[in-house]
Amino acid sequence: MKILRTKEAVNSELSILKNNQISIGFVPTMGALHDGHLDLIKKAKLYSDYVVVSIFINPTQFNNAEDFAKYPQTLDKDMELLDKTGVDYLFLPELEEIYPNKPRLKMLFEGLDNTLEGEFRPGHFSGVGIVVAKLLNIVKPHIAFFGQKDLQQVAIIRQLVADLSMDVKIISLPTVREGSGLALSSRNMRLSEKEKEKALIIIHSLSFGKSELLSGKDWLSTREEIKEKFTVQDIKLEYFELVNSHTMDKLEKIDHTIPSSICIAAYIGKVRLIDNITVTED
Ligand code: PAF
């Protein structure tokens, strides 16, 4: 695996490949890699001739200084994993390479970014949009891969690519889970074993919500029931919403003609986790 640290290095390595009609698959990450990332990389290898992974902890998408400071960093282990998985290039830029100046740009994704994560993490999707646009401009891949655990992020990146007429195909892949059902996330590294057990309330609530909806139960009372469970266990629930999986519009009942998902964000101790479950497919 070759490590590229600058835009120029990426450009000189990859432009030769692209000129020879070699396809590039790209998996942007913030490191602290887990099997969810490796799943994206394996798919990227299947769909493209060469695979580029980036590791960059993007400060502009953190609205909370402590979350940024405590974001897990496991670079040596990550590089070993990437090498073993057969990644061709690791783009590993320093902060100044991506942000030579503090960007004045703010991105708004009308209608997509004012609920769920957007509501609780102001500025988050502007930061995601800016860094993903920068990374896609630098790597210029044919295909880029993202995980469905970040459902709203996927919707925003699809919109970004469409609105900026970027010539890249976006593929999103299902969430990878532990045997217990806990969605894999870099933030899980900050959970104790006890907290990991406590965190199962997230997937249990999603599964319960889905089965209640599919058996015709009323959504608003199901949501109240779930909220009550979090209150009783003294777990901070930020949201538990049924939404259109593409537009992120909140729904008040199941509609089998609309692709829908239940999305959740909750704090397990000091760690904020998000997850979602598909209720009705496309
Ligand atoms: O999903 C992530 O890890 C990040 O939001 C991304 C897409 C790498 C942008 O920093």
mmCIF file of C-alpha atoms and ligand atoms in Angstrom:
data_model
loop_
_atom_site.group_PDB
_atom_site.id
_atom_site.type_symbol
_atom_site.label_atom_id
_atom_site.label_comp_id
_atom_site.label_asym_id
_atom_site.label_seq_id
_atom_site.Cartn_x
_atom_site.Cartn_y
_atom_site.Cartn_z
ATOM 1 C CA MET A 1 0.000 0.000 0.000
ATOM 2 C CA LYS A 2 1.368 3.363 -0.988
ATOM 3 C CA ILE A 3 0.836 6.320 1.342
ATOM 4 C CA LEU A 4 0.048 9.648 -0.296
ATOM 5 C CA ARG A 5 0.129 12.758 1.852
ATOM 6 C CA THR A 6 -0.474 15.589 -0.591
ATOM 7 C CA LYS A 7 -2.959 16.544 -3.310
ATOM 8 C CA GLU A 8 -0.084 16.616 -5.794
ATOM 9 C CA ALA A 9 0.993 13.070 -4.893
ATOM 10 C CA VAL A 10 -2.588 11.817 -5.311
ATOM 11 C CA ASN A 11 -2.913 13.594 -8.617
ATOM 12 C CA SER A 12 0.345 12.347 -10.086
ATOM 13 C CA GLU A 13 -0.280 8.725 -9.004
ATOM 14 C CA LEU A 14 -3.931 8.501 -9.975
ATOM 15 C CA SER A 15 -3.992 10.527 -13.179
ATOM 16 C CA ILE A 16 -1.754 7.936 -14.875
ATOM 17 C CA LEU A 17 -4.208 5.199 -13.867
ATOM 18 C CA LYS A 18 -7.236 7.197 -14.997
ATOM 19 C CA ASN A 19 -5.599 7.990 -18.346
ATOM 20 C CA ASN A 20 -5.276 4.244 -18.825
ATOM 21 C CA GLN A 21 -9.001 3.691 -18.205
ATOM 22 C CA ILE A 22 -8.317 2.102 -14.810
ATOM 23 C CA SER A 23 -11.239 2.554 -12.426
ATOM 24 C CA ILE A 24 -10.757 3.998 -8.948
ATOM 25 C CA GLY A 25 -12.913 3.131 -5.951
ATOM 26 C CA PHE A 26 -12.723 5.442 -2.934
ATOM 27 C CA VAL A 27 -13.574 4.907 0.734
ATOM 28 C CA PRO A 28 -13.265 8.109 2.797
ATOM 29 C CA THR A 29 -12.873 7.488 6.536
ATOM 30 C CA MET A 30 -11.865 9.201 9.749
ATOM 31 C CA GLY A 31 -9.827 6.145 10.798
ATOM 32 C CA ALA A 32 -10.414 3.941 13.868
ATOM 33 C CA LEU A 33 -11.316 1.339 11.299
ATOM 34 C CA HIS A 34 -13.668 -1.560 11.962
ATOM 35 C CA ASP A 35 -15.340 -4.318 9.966
ATOM 36 C CA GLY A 36 -17.891 -1.821 8.605
ATOM 37 C CA HIS A 37 -15.050 0.066 6.882
ATOM 38 C CA LEU A 38 -13.478 -3.204 5.727
ATOM 39 C CA ASP A 39 -16.799 -4.194 4.193
ATOM 40 C CA LEU A 40 -16.835 -0.941 2.190
ATOM 41 C CA ILE A 41 -13.240 -1.567 1.106
ATOM 42 C CA LYS A 42 -13.998 -5.143 0.022
ATOM 43 C CA LYS A 43 -16.912 -3.881 -2.099
ATOM 44 C CA ALA A 44 -14.681 -1.157 -3.516
ATOM 45 C CA LYS A 45 -12.167 -3.831 -4.543
ATOM 46 C CA LEU A 46 -14.919 -5.795 -6.234
ATOM 47 C CA TYR A 47 -16.244 -2.801 -8.178
ATOM 48 C CA SER A 48 -12.987 -1.071 -9.142
ATOM 49 C CA ASP A 49 -9.450 -1.823 -10.321
ATOM 50 C CA TYR A 50 -7.698 0.290 -7.673
ATOM 51 C CA VAL A 51 -8.859 1.273 -4.205
ATOM 52 C CA VAL A 52 -8.017 4.500 -2.385
ATOM 53 C CA VAL A 53 -8.865 4.958 1.304
ATOM 54 C CA SER A 54 -8.485 8.283 3.081
ATOM 55 C CA ILE A 55 -8.012 8.799 6.792
ATOM 56 C CA PHE A 56 -8.699 12.345 7.899
ATOM 57 C CA ILE A 57 -10.424 13.394 11.105
ATOM 58 C CA ASN A 58 -12.316 16.356 9.779
ATOM 59 C CA PRO A 59 -12.565 19.104 12.419
ATOM 60 C CA THR A 60 -15.262 21.081 10.589
ATOM 61 C CA GLN A 61 -17.878 18.365 11.046
ATOM 62 C CA PHE A 62 -17.553 18.261 14.845
ATOM 63 C CA ASN A 63 -19.868 20.641 16.631
ATOM 64 C CA ASN A 64 -18.613 19.409 19.980
ATOM 65 C CA ALA A 65 -14.974 20.012 20.972
ATOM 66 C CA GLU A 66 -14.885 17.049 23.365
ATOM 67 C CA ASP A 67 -16.208 14.684 20.684
ATOM 68 C CA PHE A 68 -13.436 15.863 18.335
ATOM 69 C CA ALA A 69 -10.723 15.637 21.000
ATOM 70 C CA LYS A 70 -11.830 12.150 22.030
ATOM 71 C CA TYR A 71 -12.359 10.767 18.534
ATOM 72 C CA PRO A 72 -10.438 7.456 18.564
ATOM 73 C CA GLN A 73 -7.115 7.422 16.730
ATOM 74 C CA THR A 74 -5.543 4.067 15.891
ATOM 75 C CA LEU A 75 -3.376 4.905 12.888
ATOM 76 C CA ASP A 76 -0.797 2.085 13.149
ATOM 77 C CA LYS A 77 -3.496 -0.550 13.477
ATOM 78 C CA ASP A 78 -5.517 1.074 10.680
ATOM 79 C CA MET A 79 -2.554 1.007 8.303
ATOM 80 C CA GLU A 80 -1.892 -2.642 9.083
ATOM 81 C CA LEU A 81 -5.548 -3.499 8.414
ATOM 82 C CA LEU A 82 -5.624 -1.548 5.156
ATOM 83 C CA ASP A 83 -2.452 -3.219 3.963
ATOM 84 C CA LYS A 84 -3.839 -6.660 4.805
ATOM 85 C CA THR A 85 -7.120 -5.906 3.047
ATOM 86 C CA GLY A 86 -5.233 -5.088 -0.138
ATOM 87 C CA VAL A 87 -5.841 -1.332 -0.343
ATOM 88 C CA ASP A 88 -3.669 0.237 -3.056
ATOM 89 C CA TYR A 89 -3.393 3.801 -1.768
ATOM 90 C CA LEU A 90 -3.903 5.495 1.566
ATOM 91 C CA PHE A 91 -4.475 9.243 1.356
ATOM 92 C CA LEU A 92 -3.290 10.552 4.716
ATOM 93 C CA PRO A 93 -3.299 14.341 4.615
ATOM 94 C CA GLU A 94 -2.311 16.717 7.406
ATOM 95 C CA LEU A 95 -4.849 19.306 8.490
ATOM 96 C CA GLU A 96 -3.149 22.080 6.438
ATOM 97 C CA GLU A 97 -3.313 19.996 3.280
ATOM 98 C CA ILE A 98 -7.113 19.922 3.429
ATOM 99 C CA TYR A 99 -7.607 23.298 5.121
ATOM 100 C CA PRO A 100 -4.764 25.657 4.172
ATOM 101 C CA ASN A 101 -7.181 28.367 5.339
ATOM 102 C CA LYS A 102 -10.287 28.265 7.478
ATOM 103 C CA PRO A 103 -13.051 27.819 4.888
ATOM 104 C CA ARG A 104 -15.573 30.647 4.589
ATOM 105 C CA LEU A 105 -17.903 28.316 2.734
ATOM 106 C CA LYS A 106 -20.991 27.007 4.519
ATOM 107 C CA MET A 107 -23.108 24.355 2.904
ATOM 108 C CA LEU A 108 -26.845 24.058 3.386
ATOM 109 C CA PHE A 109 -28.798 21.066 2.177
ATOM 110 C CA GLU A 110 -32.276 22.515 2.188
ATOM 111 C CA GLY A 111 -34.788 20.137 3.711
ATOM 112 C CA LEU A 112 -32.187 17.398 4.265
ATOM 113 C CA ASP A 113 -30.111 18.911 7.032
ATOM 114 C CA ASN A 114 -32.580 20.478 9.419
ATOM 115 C CA THR A 115 -33.787 17.287 11.114
ATOM 116 C CA LEU A 116 -32.168 14.400 13.007
ATOM 117 C CA GLU A 117 -28.365 14.910 13.059
ATOM 118 C CA GLY A 118 -28.730 18.375 11.533
ATOM 119 C CA GLU A 119 -31.032 19.456 14.350
ATOM 120 C CA PHE A 120 -28.781 18.189 17.139
ATOM 121 C CA ARG A 121 -25.379 18.851 15.539
ATOM 122 C CA PRO A 122 -25.579 22.327 14.000
ATOM 123 C CA GLY A 123 -22.998 22.805 11.244
ATOM 124 C CA HIS A 124 -22.193 19.089 11.082
ATOM 125 C CA PHE A 125 -23.423 18.532 7.528
ATOM 126 C CA SER A 126 -21.807 21.717 6.267
ATOM 127 C CA GLY A 127 -18.494 20.259 7.489
ATOM 128 C CA VAL A 128 -19.260 16.854 5.982
ATOM 129 C CA GLY A 129 -20.266 18.430 2.656
ATOM 130 C CA ILE A 130 -17.125 20.568 2.490
ATOM 131 C CA VAL A 131 -14.692 17.774 3.305
ATOM 132 C CA VAL A 132 -16.392 15.208 1.055
ATOM 133 C CA ALA A 133 -16.388 17.727 -1.825
ATOM 134 C CA LYS A 134 -12.689 18.389 -1.208
ATOM 135 C CA LEU A 135 -11.812 14.684 -1.008
ATOM 136 C CA LEU A 136 -13.810 13.836 -4.136
ATOM 137 C CA ASN A 137 -12.123 16.740 -5.969
ATOM 138 C CA ILE A 138 -8.695 15.528 -4.927
ATOM 139 C CA VAL A 139 -9.132 11.780 -5.530
ATOM 140 C CA LYS A 140 -11.619 12.074 -8.428
ATOM 141 C CA PRO A 141 -12.766 8.469 -8.032
ATOM 142 C CA HIS A 142 -15.204 6.704 -10.323
ATOM 143 C CA ILE A 143 -17.102 5.271 -7.344
ATOM 144 C CA ALA A 144 -17.205 6.277 -3.666
ATOM 145 C CA PHE A 145 -18.526 4.066 -0.869
ATOM 146 C CA PHE A 146 -20.391 5.047 2.308
ATOM 147 C CA GLY A 147 -22.144 3.132 5.086
ATOM 148 C CA GLN A 148 -25.895 3.234 5.593
ATOM 149 C CA LYS A 149 -25.430 3.650 9.335
ATOM 150 C CA ASP A 150 -25.053 7.320 8.430
ATOM 151 C CA LEU A 151 -28.293 7.358 6.449
ATOM 152 C CA GLN A 152 -28.689 11.147 6.479
ATOM 153 C CA GLN A 153 -25.045 11.608 5.493
ATOM 154 C CA VAL A 154 -25.616 9.364 2.468
ATOM 155 C CA ALA A 155 -28.656 11.442 1.417
ATOM 156 C CA ILE A 156 -26.597 14.627 1.786
ATOM 157 C CA ILE A 157 -23.633 13.284 -0.174
ATOM 158 C CA ARG A 158 -25.919 12.126 -2.996
ATOM 159 C CA GLN A 159 -27.392 15.648 -3.084
ATOM 160 C CA LEU A 160 -23.932 17.248 -3.014
ATOM 161 C CA VAL A 161 -22.762 15.141 -5.944
ATOM 162 C CA ALA A 162 -25.945 15.843 -7.928
ATOM 163 C CA ASP A 163 -25.972 19.598 -7.217
ATOM 164 C CA LEU A 164 -22.275 20.033 -8.072
ATOM 165 C CA SER A 165 -22.539 17.749 -11.159
ATOM 166 C CA MET A 166 -19.707 15.596 -9.840
ATOM 167 C CA ASP A 167 -18.847 12.668 -12.021
ATOM 168 C CA VAL A 168 -18.827 9.983 -9.325
ATOM 169 C CA LYS A 169 -21.153 7.121 -8.486
ATOM 170 C CA ILE A 170 -22.160 6.879 -4.823
ATOM 171 C CA ILE A 171 -22.735 3.418 -3.396
ATOM 172 C CA SER A 172 -24.072 2.886 0.113
ATOM 173 C CA LEU A 173 -23.833 -0.425 1.921
ATOM 174 C CA PRO A 174 -25.831 -1.938 4.799
ATOM 175 C CA THR A 175 -24.695 -1.415 8.365
ATOM 176 C CA VAL A 176 -22.373 -4.079 9.751
ATOM 177 C CA ARG A 177 -23.300 -5.222 13.264
ATOM 178 C CA GLU A 178 -21.756 -7.189 16.103
ATOM 179 C CA GLY A 179 -23.425 -10.553 16.812
ATOM 180 C CA SER A 180 -25.371 -8.735 19.565
ATOM 181 C CA GLY A 181 -26.869 -6.351 17.003
ATOM 182 C CA LEU A 182 -24.797 -3.326 18.045
ATOM 183 C CA ALA A 183 -23.943 -1.318 14.917
ATOM 184 C CA LEU A 184 -20.194 -1.077 14.357
ATOM 185 C CA SER A 185 -18.907 2.439 14.908
ATOM 186 C CA SER A 186 -15.505 3.931 15.651
ATOM 187 C CA ARG A 187 -17.132 5.494 18.718
ATOM 188 C CA ASN A 188 -17.794 1.999 20.174
ATOM 189 C CA MET A 189 -14.097 1.967 21.150
ATOM 190 C CA ARG A 190 -15.012 4.479 23.856
ATOM 191 C CA LEU A 191 -17.636 2.159 25.397
ATOM 192 C CA SER A 192 -16.962 -0.149 28.350
ATOM 193 C CA GLU A 193 -18.277 -3.728 28.150
ATOM 194 C CA LYS A 194 -21.134 -2.708 30.430
ATOM 195 C CA GLU A 195 -21.971 0.261 28.220
ATOM 196 C CA LYS A 196 -21.887 -1.955 25.141
ATOM 197 C CA GLU A 197 -24.574 -4.081 26.763
ATOM 198 C CA LYS A 198 -26.537 -0.971 27.684
ATOM 199 C CA ALA A 199 -26.221 0.232 24.074
ATOM 200 C CA LEU A 200 -28.265 -2.745 22.861
ATOM 201 C CA ILE A 201 -31.358 -0.733 23.779
ATOM 202 C CA ILE A 202 -30.687 1.066 20.482
ATOM 203 C CA ILE A 203 -31.050 -1.908 18.148
ATOM 204 C CA HIS A 204 -33.791 -3.420 20.331
ATOM 205 C CA SER A 205 -35.792 -0.180 20.056
ATOM 206 C CA LEU A 206 -35.297 -0.013 16.290
ATOM 207 C CA SER A 207 -36.383 -3.641 15.841
ATOM 208 C CA PHE A 208 -39.355 -3.146 18.157
ATOM 209 C CA GLY A 209 -40.392 0.039 16.338
ATOM 210 C CA LYS A 210 -40.182 -1.705 12.986
ATOM 211 C CA SER A 211 -42.171 -4.759 14.058
ATOM 212 C CA GLU A 212 -44.858 -2.576 15.676
ATOM 213 C CA LEU A 213 -45.169 -0.528 12.476
ATOM 214 C CA LEU A 214 -45.323 -3.604 10.262
ATOM 215 C CA SER A 215 -48.015 -5.127 12.449
ATOM 216 C CA GLY A 216 -50.130 -1.994 12.003
ATOM 217 C CA LYS A 217 -49.495 -0.300 15.375
ATOM 218 C CA ASP A 218 -49.709 3.450 15.628
ATOM 219 C CA TRP A 219 -46.286 5.124 15.241
ATOM 220 C CA LEU A 220 -46.752 8.017 17.635
ATOM 221 C CA SER A 221 -47.722 5.783 20.545
ATOM 222 C CA THR A 222 -44.914 3.336 19.707
ATOM 223 C CA ARG A 223 -42.469 6.244 19.790
ATOM 224 C CA GLU A 224 -43.826 7.346 23.172
ATOM 225 C CA GLU A 225 -43.377 3.809 24.508
ATOM 226 C CA ILE A 226 -39.737 3.809 23.377
ATOM 227 C CA LYS A 227 -39.100 7.272 24.856
ATOM 228 C CA GLU A 228 -40.472 6.013 28.155
ATOM 229 C CA LYS A 229 -38.057 3.044 28.120
ATOM 230 C CA PHE A 230 -35.091 5.398 27.697
ATOM 231 C CA THR A 231 -36.329 7.653 30.487
ATOM 232 C CA VAL A 232 -36.764 4.700 32.853
ATOM 233 C CA GLN A 233 -33.201 3.521 32.128
ATOM 234 C CA ASP A 234 -31.910 7.089 32.431
ATOM 235 C CA ILE A 235 -30.459 7.071 28.903
ATOM 236 C CA LYS A 236 -30.493 10.345 26.991
ATOM 237 C CA LEU A 237 -32.455 9.851 23.786
ATOM 238 C CA GLU A 238 -32.026 12.683 21.280
ATOM 239 C CA TYR A 239 -34.401 11.418 18.636
ATOM 240 C CA PHE A 240 -36.338 8.356 17.546
ATOM 241 C CA GLU A 241 -38.018 9.200 14.256
ATOM 242 C CA LEU A 242 -39.685 7.488 11.338
ATOM 243 C CA VAL A 243 -38.454 9.202 8.167
ATOM 244 C CA ASN A 244 -38.504 8.960 4.400
ATOM 245 C CA SER A 245 -35.145 7.230 3.736
ATOM 246 C CA HIS A 246 -34.253 9.604 0.891
ATOM 247 C CA THR A 247 -35.729 13.001 1.789
ATOM 248 C CA MET A 248 -35.411 12.578 5.584
ATOM 249 C CA ASP A 249 -38.936 13.990 5.954
ATOM 250 C CA LYS A 250 -40.470 12.880 9.228
ATOM 251 C CA LEU A 251 -43.450 10.520 8.857
ATOM 252 C CA GLU A 252 -46.311 10.090 11.298
ATOM 253 C CA LYS A 253 -47.378 6.693 10.003
ATOM 254 C CA ILE A 254 -46.141 3.879 7.840
ATOM 255 C CA ASP A 255 -46.714 4.296 4.110
ATOM 256 C CA HIS A 256 -45.818 1.234 2.063
ATOM 257 C CA THR A 257 -45.340 3.352 -1.078
ATOM 258 C CA ILE A 258 -42.508 5.369 0.534
ATOM 259 C CA PRO A 259 -39.048 4.006 1.451
ATOM 260 C CA SER A 260 -38.800 4.595 5.176
ATOM 261 C CA SER A 261 -36.433 4.071 8.086
ATOM 262 C CA ILE A 262 -36.427 4.611 11.809
ATOM 263 C CA CYS A 263 -33.446 6.706 12.924
ATOM 264 C CA ILE A 264 -32.137 7.061 16.448
ATOM 265 C CA ALA A 265 -29.472 8.992 18.365
ATOM 266 C CA ALA A 266 -28.781 8.349 22.035
ATOM 267 C CA TYR A 267 -26.032 8.847 24.584
ATOM 268 C CA ILE A 268 -24.612 5.759 26.212
ATOM 269 C CA GLY A 269 -22.656 7.353 29.036
ATOM 270 C CA LYS A 270 -20.715 10.131 27.306
ATOM 271 C CA VAL A 271 -20.742 8.482 23.899
ATOM 272 C CA ARG A 272 -23.274 9.570 21.323
ATOM 273 C CA LEU A 273 -24.386 6.725 19.060
ATOM 274 C CA ILE A 274 -26.611 6.751 15.995
ATOM 275 C CA ASP A 275 -28.286 3.908 14.153
ATOM 276 C CA ASN A 276 -31.222 3.222 11.861
ATOM 277 C CA ILE A 277 -33.324 0.391 10.485
ATOM 278 C CA THR A 278 -35.115 0.126 7.151
ATOM 279 C CA VAL A 279 -38.867 -0.245 7.568
ATOM 280 C CA THR A 280 -40.132 -0.143 3.984
ATOM 281 C CA GLU A 281 -37.775 -0.662 1.028
ATOM 282 C CA ASP A 282 -37.484 1.436 -2.142
HETATM 283 O O1 PAF B 1 -18.493 8.953 7.715
HETATM 284 C C1 PAF B 1 -17.369 9.437 7.977
HETATM 285 O O2 PAF B 1 -16.456 8.759 8.467
HETATM 286 C C2 PAF B 1 -17.115 10.913 7.699
HETATM 287 O O3 PAF B 1 -18.248 11.668 7.916
HETATM 288 C C3 PAF B 1 -16.546 11.155 6.287
HETATM 289 C C4 PAF B 1 -17.532 10.766 5.218
HETATM 290 C C5 PAF B 1 -15.246 10.381 6.112
HETATM 291 C C6 PAF B 1 -16.239 12.658 6.118
HETATM 292 O O4 PAF B 1 -15.323 13.106 7.056
#
